[in-house]
Coordinates of C-alpha atoms in Angstrom, one line a residue:
X48 CA -49.8 2.3 -4.3
X49 CA -48.5 5.0 -2.0
X50 CA -46.4 2.5 0.0
X51 CA -45.0 1.1 -3.2
X52 CA -44.1 4.6 -4.5
X53 CA -42.5 5.5 -1.1
X54 CA -40.4 2.4 -1.0
X55 CA -39.2 2.8 -4.6
X56 CA -38.5 6.5 -4.0
X57 CA -36.4 5.7 -0.9
X58 CA -34.3 3.2 -2.8
X59 CA -33.9 5.4 -5.8
X60 CA -32.9 8.4 -3.5
X61 CA -30.2 6.4 -1.8
X62 CA -28.8 5.3 -5.2
X63 CA -28.8 8.8 -6.5
X64 CA -27.1 10.2 -3.3
X65 CA -24.5 7.4 -3.2
X66 CA -23.7 7.8 -6.9
X67 CA -23.7 11.6 -6.6
X68 CA -21.2 11.5 -3.7
X69 CA -19.0 9.1 -5.7
X70 CA -19.2 11.4 -8.7
X71 CA -18.3 14.5 -6.8
X72 CA -15.3 12.8 -5.2
X73 CA -14.2 11.4 -8.6
X74 CA -14.4 14.8 -10.2
X75 CA -12.6 16.4 -7.2
X76 CA -9.6 14.0 -7.4
X77 CA -9.4 13.6 -11.1
X78 CA -10.4 16.7 -12.9
X79 CA -7.2 18.4 -14.3
X80 CA -8.4 21.9 -13.4
X81 CA -7.3 24.6 -11.0
X82 CA -9.0 24.5 -7.6
X83 CA -11.8 27.1 -8.2
X84 CA -13.1 25.7 -11.5
X85 CA -12.9 22.2 -10.1
X86 CA -14.9 23.2 -7.1
X87 CA -17.5 24.8 -9.3
X88 CA -17.9 21.6 -11.4
X89 CA -18.2 19.5 -8.2
X90 CA -20.8 21.9 -6.8
X91 CA -22.8 21.8 -10.1
X92 CA -22.9 18.0 -9.9
X93 CA -24.1 18.1 -6.3
X94 CA -26.9 20.5 -7.4
X95 CA -27.8 18.3 -10.3
X96 CA -28.1 15.3 -8.0
X97 CA -30.3 17.3 -5.6
X98 CA -32.6 18.4 -8.4
X99 CA -32.9 14.8 -9.6
X100 CA -33.9 13.7 -6.1
X101 CA -36.5 16.5 -5.9
X102 CA -38.0 15.6 -9.2
X103 CA -38.2 12.0 -8.1
X104 CA -40.3 12.9 -5.0
X105 CA -42.5 15.1 -7.2
X106 CA -43.5 12.0 -9.1
X107 CA -41.3 12.9 -12.1
X108 CA -39.2 9.8 -11.8
X109 CA -38.7 9.0 -15.6
X110 CA -37.5 12.6 -16.3
X111 CA -35.2 12.6 -13.2
X112 CA -33.7 9.1 -13.7
X113 CA -33.3 9.4 -17.4
X114 CA -31.4 12.7 -17.3
X115 CA -29.3 11.7 -14.4
X116 CA -28.6 8.2 -15.8
X117 CA -27.3 9.7 -19.1
X118 CA -25.1 12.1 -17.3
X119 CA -23.7 9.4 -15.0
X120 CA -23.0 7.1 -18.0
X121 CA -21.0 9.9 -19.6
X122 CA -19.1 10.3 -16.4
X123 CA -18.3 6.6 -16.2
X124 CA -17.1 6.7 -19.8
X125 CA -14.7 9.4 -18.8
X126 CA -13.7 7.5 -15.7
X127 CA -12.9 4.3 -17.6
X128 CA -10.5 6.2 -19.8
X129 CA -8.3 7.3 -16.8
X130 CA -5.4 4.8 -16.8
X131 CA -2.3 4.6 -14.7
X132 CA 1.0 6.1 -15.9
X133 CA 4.7 5.5 -15.4
X134 CA 5.8 8.9 -16.7
X135 CA 4.9 11.5 -14.1
X136 CA 7.1 13.9 -12.1
X137 CA 7.7 11.3 -9.3
X138 CA 9.0 12.0 -5.8
X139 CA 12.7 11.1 -5.4
X140 CA 12.1 8.1 -3.2
X141 CA 9.8 6.4 -5.8
X142 CA 11.5 7.8 -8.9
X143 CA 12.9 4.5 -10.0
X144 CA 11.2 1.2 -10.4
X145 CA 12.6 -2.2 -9.4
X146 CA 13.9 -4.3 -12.3
X147 CA 14.7 -7.9 -11.3
X148 CA 16.5 -10.6 -13.3
X149 CA 16.8 -14.2 -12.3
X150 CA 19.5 -16.6 -13.5
X151 CA 19.4 -19.9 -11.8
X152 CA 19.3 -19.2 -8.1
X153 CA 20.8 -15.7 -8.4
X154 CA 18.4 -12.8 -8.4
X155 CA 19.9 -9.5 -9.5
X156 CA 17.8 -6.4 -8.5
X157 CA 18.4 -3.1 -10.2
X158 CA 17.2 0.0 -8.3
X159 CA 17.4 -1.2 -4.7
X160 CA 16.8 1.9 -2.6
X161 CA 19.4 2.8 0.0
X162 CA 18.7 6.4 1.0
X163 CA 20.4 8.0 4.0
X164 CA 17.6 10.0 5.5
X165 CA 18.3 13.1 7.5
X166 CA 14.7 14.4 7.4
X167 CA 11.7 13.7 5.1
X168 CA 13.0 16.4 2.7
X169 CA 16.7 16.0 3.3
X170 CA 18.4 12.8 2.2
X171 CA 21.3 11.3 0.3
X172 CA 19.7 9.4 -2.6
X173 CA 21.3 6.1 -3.5
X174 CA 20.0 3.5 -5.9
X175 CA 22.0 0.2 -6.1
X176 CA 22.2 -3.0 -8.0
X177 CA 22.3 -6.0 -5.7
X178 CA 22.4 -9.8 -6.1
X179 CA 20.9 -12.4 -3.8
X180 CA 21.3 -16.2 -3.8
X181 CA 17.9 -17.8 -3.3
X182 CA 19.6 -20.9 -2.0
X183 CA 20.8 -18.8 0.9
X184 CA 17.3 -17.4 1.8
X185 CA 17.0 -18.1 5.5
X186 CA 14.2 -16.1 6.9
X187 CA 11.1 -13.9 6.3
X188 CA 10.1 -11.1 8.7
X189 CA 7.0 -9.0 8.9
X190 CA 7.3 -5.3 9.9
X191 CA 4.3 -3.3 10.8
X192 CA 4.7 0.5 11.0
X193 CA 1.9 2.3 12.8
X194 CA 1.2 5.8 11.7
X195 CA -2.5 6.4 12.4
X196 CA -3.7 4.6 15.5
X197 CA -3.7 0.9 16.5
X198 CA -5.8 -0.3 13.5
X199 CA -3.8 1.1 10.7
X200 CA -0.2 0.0 9.9
X201 CA 2.0 -0.1 6.8
X202 CA 3.1 -3.6 6.0
X203 CA 6.6 -4.5 5.0
X204 CA 8.2 -7.9 4.4
X205 CA 11.9 -8.4 4.9
X206 CA 13.9 -11.4 3.6
X207 CA 17.1 -12.5 5.3
X208 CA 19.9 -14.1 3.3
X209 CA 22.8 -16.1 4.9
X210 CA 25.9 -14.2 3.8
X211 CA 28.2 -17.2 4.3
X212 CA 30.2 -15.5 7.1
X213 CA 27.8 -16.1 10.0
X214 CA 25.8 -13.0 9.3
X215 CA 22.6 -12.1 7.5
X216 CA 21.9 -9.6 4.7
X217 CA 18.3 -8.2 4.7
X218 CA 16.2 -6.9 1.9
X219 CA 12.9 -5.3 2.6
X220 CA 9.9 -4.9 0.2
X221 CA 7.3 -2.2 0.6
X222 CA 4.2 -1.8 -1.5
X223 CA 3.5 2.0 -1.5
X224 CA 1.8 4.7 -3.5
X225 CA 4.0 6.2 -6.2
X226 CA 3.7 9.8 -5.1
X227 CA 4.3 12.6 -7.5
X228 CA 6.6 15.4 -6.3
X229 CA 5.0 17.4 -3.5
X230 CA 2.0 15.1 -3.4
X231 CA 0.6 13.9 -0.1
X232 CA -1.1 10.6 0.7
X233 CA -4.9 10.6 1.3
X234 CA -6.8 7.5 2.1
X235 CA -10.0 8.9 0.5
X236 CA -8.1 9.8 -2.7
X237 CA -6.8 6.2 -2.8
X238 CA -10.3 5.1 -3.8
X239 CA -10.3 7.4 -6.9
X240 CA -7.3 6.4 -9.1
X241 CA -5.2 9.2 -7.5
X242 CA -2.0 7.2 -7.0
X243 CA -0.1 4.6 -8.9
X244 CA 1.3 1.6 -7.1
X245 CA 5.1 1.2 -6.5
X246 CA 7.0 -1.8 -5.2
X247 CA 10.1 -0.6 -3.3
X248 CA 13.0 -2.9 -2.5
X249 CA 15.2 -1.3 0.0
X250 CA 17.9 -1.7 2.6
X251 CA 16.3 -1.9 6.1
X252 CA 18.4 1.1 7.3
X253 CA 16.5 3.1 4.6
X254 CA 12.9 1.8 4.6
X255 CA 12.6 0.9 8.4
X256 CA 14.8 3.7 9.8
X257 CA 13.0 6.4 7.9
X258 CA 9.8 5.4 9.6
X259 CA 11.2 5.2 13.2
X260 CA 13.8 7.9 13.2
X261 CA 12.4 10.4 10.7
X262 CA 8.6 10.1 10.5
X263 CA 8.0 9.2 14.2
X264 CA 6.2 6.0 13.4
X265 CA 6.1 3.0 15.7
X266 CA 7.5 -0.2 14.2
X267 CA 7.1 -3.8 15.2
X268 CA 8.9 -6.8 13.9
X269 CA 7.8 -10.5 13.8
X270 CA 9.5 -13.6 12.4
X271 CA 7.2 -15.6 10.1
X272 CA 6.9 -19.4 10.2
X273 CA 7.5 -20.4 6.6
X274 CA 9.0 -23.4 4.9
X275 CA 12.1 -22.8 2.7
X276 CA 9.9 -23.5 -0.4
X277 CA 7.3 -21.0 0.7
X278 CA 10.0 -18.3 1.5
X279 CA 11.5 -18.8 -2.0
X280 CA 8.1 -18.7 -3.6
X281 CA 7.1 -15.5 -1.8
X282 CA 10.4 -13.8 -2.8
X283 CA 9.8 -14.8 -6.4
X284 CA 6.3 -13.5 -6.2
X285 CA 7.6 -10.1 -5.2
X286 CA 10.0 -10.1 -8.2
X287 CA 7.1 -11.1 -10.5
X288 CA 5.0 -8.2 -9.0
X289 CA 7.9 -5.8 -9.7
X290 CA 8.2 -7.0 -13.3
X291 CA 4.5 -6.6 -13.8
X292 CA 4.3 -3.1 -12.4
X293 CA 7.3 -2.1 -14.5
X294 CA 5.6 -3.3 -17.6
X295 CA 2.0 -2.5 -16.7
X296 CA 1.4 0.3 -14.2
X297 CA -1.4 -0.2 -11.7
X298 CA -3.4 2.1 -9.5
X299 CA -3.2 1.9 -5.7
X300 CA -6.6 1.3 -4.1
X301 CA -7.1 2.0 -0.4
X302 CA -9.4 -1.1 0.0
X303 CA -8.4 -3.6 -2.6
X304 CA -4.8 -2.9 -3.8
X305 CA -2.8 -1.8 -0.8
X306 CA 0.3 -2.9 1.2
X307 CA -1.5 -5.7 3.0
X308 CA -4.1 -7.0 0.5
X309 CA -1.5 -7.5 -2.2
X310 CA 0.9 -9.4 0.2
X311 CA -2.1 -11.6 1.1
X312 CA -2.8 -12.3 -2.5
X313 CA 0.7 -13.4 -3.1
X314 CA 0.7 -15.6 0.1
X315 CA -2.7 -17.0 -0.8
X316 CA -1.4 -18.0 -4.2
X317 CA 1.6 -19.7 -2.6
X318 CA 0.1 -21.3 0.4
X319 CA -3.6 -21.6 -0.6
X320 CA -6.7 -21.6 1.5
X321 CA -5.8 -18.7 3.8
X322 CA -8.9 -17.6 5.5
X323 CA -10.3 -14.1 4.7
X324 CA -10.5 -11.9 7.8
X325 CA -11.4 -8.3 8.7
X326 CA -7.9 -7.9 10.0
X327 CA -6.5 -8.0 6.5
X328 CA -8.1 -4.6 6.1
X329 CA -7.4 -3.3 9.6
X330 CA -3.7 -4.2 9.2
X331 CA -2.7 -3.0 12.6
X332 CA -4.3 -6.3 14.0
X333 CA -2.5 -8.5 11.5
X334 CA -0.3 -10.2 14.2
X335 CA -3.5 -11.6 15.8
X336 CA -4.6 -13.1 12.5
X337 CA -1.1 -14.6 11.8
X338 CA -1.0 -16.1 15.3
X339 CA -4.4 -17.7 14.8
X340 CA -3.3 -19.4 11.6
X341 CA 0.1 -20.4 12.9
X342 CA 2.0 -17.9 10.9
X343 CA 4.3 -16.6 13.6
X344 CA 7.6 -18.4 14.3
X345 CA 7.4 -17.6 18.1
X346 CA 4.9 -19.1 20.5
X347 CA 3.4 -17.4 23.5
X348 CA 1.2 -14.6 24.6
X349 CA 0.8 -12.1 21.7
X350 CA 1.2 -9.1 24.1
X351 CA 4.6 -10.4 25.1
X352 CA 5.6 -11.0 21.4
X353 CA 4.4 -7.5 20.5
X354 CA 6.3 -5.8 23.3
X355 CA 9.5 -7.7 22.5
X356 CA 9.1 -7.1 18.8
X357 CA 8.8 -3.3 19.2
X358 CA 12.0 -2.1 17.5
X359 CA 11.4 1.7 17.6
X360 CA 13.7 2.5 20.5
X361 CA 16.4 0.1 19.2
X362 CA 16.2 1.7 15.8
X363 CA 16.5 5.2 17.2
X364 CA 19.5 4.1 19.2
X365 CA 21.1 2.4 16.2
X366 CA 20.7 5.4 13.9
X367 CA 24.3 5.4 12.5
X368 CA 25.1 1.8 13.2
X369 CA 26.2 -0.1 10.0
X370 CA 24.8 -3.2 11.8
X371 CA 21.3 -1.6 12.0
X372 CA 19.4 -4.8 11.0
X373 CA 21.2 -6.9 13.6
X374 CA 20.7 -4.3 16.3
X375 CA 16.9 -3.9 15.8
X376 CA 16.5 -7.7 16.1
X377 CA 18.1 -8.1 19.5
X378 CA 15.4 -9.6 21.7
X379 CA 12.8 -10.2 19.0
X380 CA 11.2 -13.7 19.7
X381 CA 11.7 -16.4 17.1
X382 CA 15.0 -15.2 15.8
X383 CA 18.1 -17.3 16.2
X384 CA 19.8 -16.2 19.3
X385 CA 17.6 -13.1 19.3
X386 CA 20.4 -11.4 17.5
X387 CA 20.2 -12.6 13.9

């Protein structure tokens, strides 16, 4: 009997501690209180969890589990009622949502971002309405922006449209947190309904340049191997996502609803049977995954492709160049003439 009690107590203790940690973090990130009262509430829950564990080991399990279970059920009822919003005091760069319209092959996008960034807090804000002919969709590129070591990168997808004059117009999509004014990103907070999700459609000189030239991130560019039908379907999937987020706000989630997993969901729906892989979570290693499934347009050693696809220095040198998108692609494998 002693062994049975010990095993059950260990399991119950682990469940209590795990749920207690989750509860403390949920309260910390969601209670609409000033810092001191919020800290007191979190501390009280930690003490409550500790007392429940102590009672458990003193063979008062029914009393401990019943009282804790009722309190946790009330907490979950409060948690379920926390829903995403589209009416907060948003930061300027995510203040407007993308509104797409499709008529035939022409996609008209309202609120395409085209900021001119001087620093993270100094910028000329521009929101534009642009139209793109899906019959001229010629390429899809993946950009990875490394901001916290080799395993973590922000994922962006850029679509290239033949402009009919021998050039290419690029439009980049970036799934991001919709920050409130003066709010900072936290990966832990991203597990606790702290941020809404935003789909930004932007000029590359905005969304890529701000990362290389303003925030000091390291950006790599890869041409993806996709059929014309798949390119078109992926672009339309982005438009559909934008329309859904505009109508039904959604929370960002660090693990399940982030810049990489949502792109994978769209690609999975279009292409089907894409293998699940740990590199979908460690997005910095996404190029290896794509090469393994034949998703990169260029062949060869991945280290060579990565070195040639590093656009950081070219972006810094092309800071004021109106042909920014063309300049950063010079030498990138898989791109027509390495200059497209």
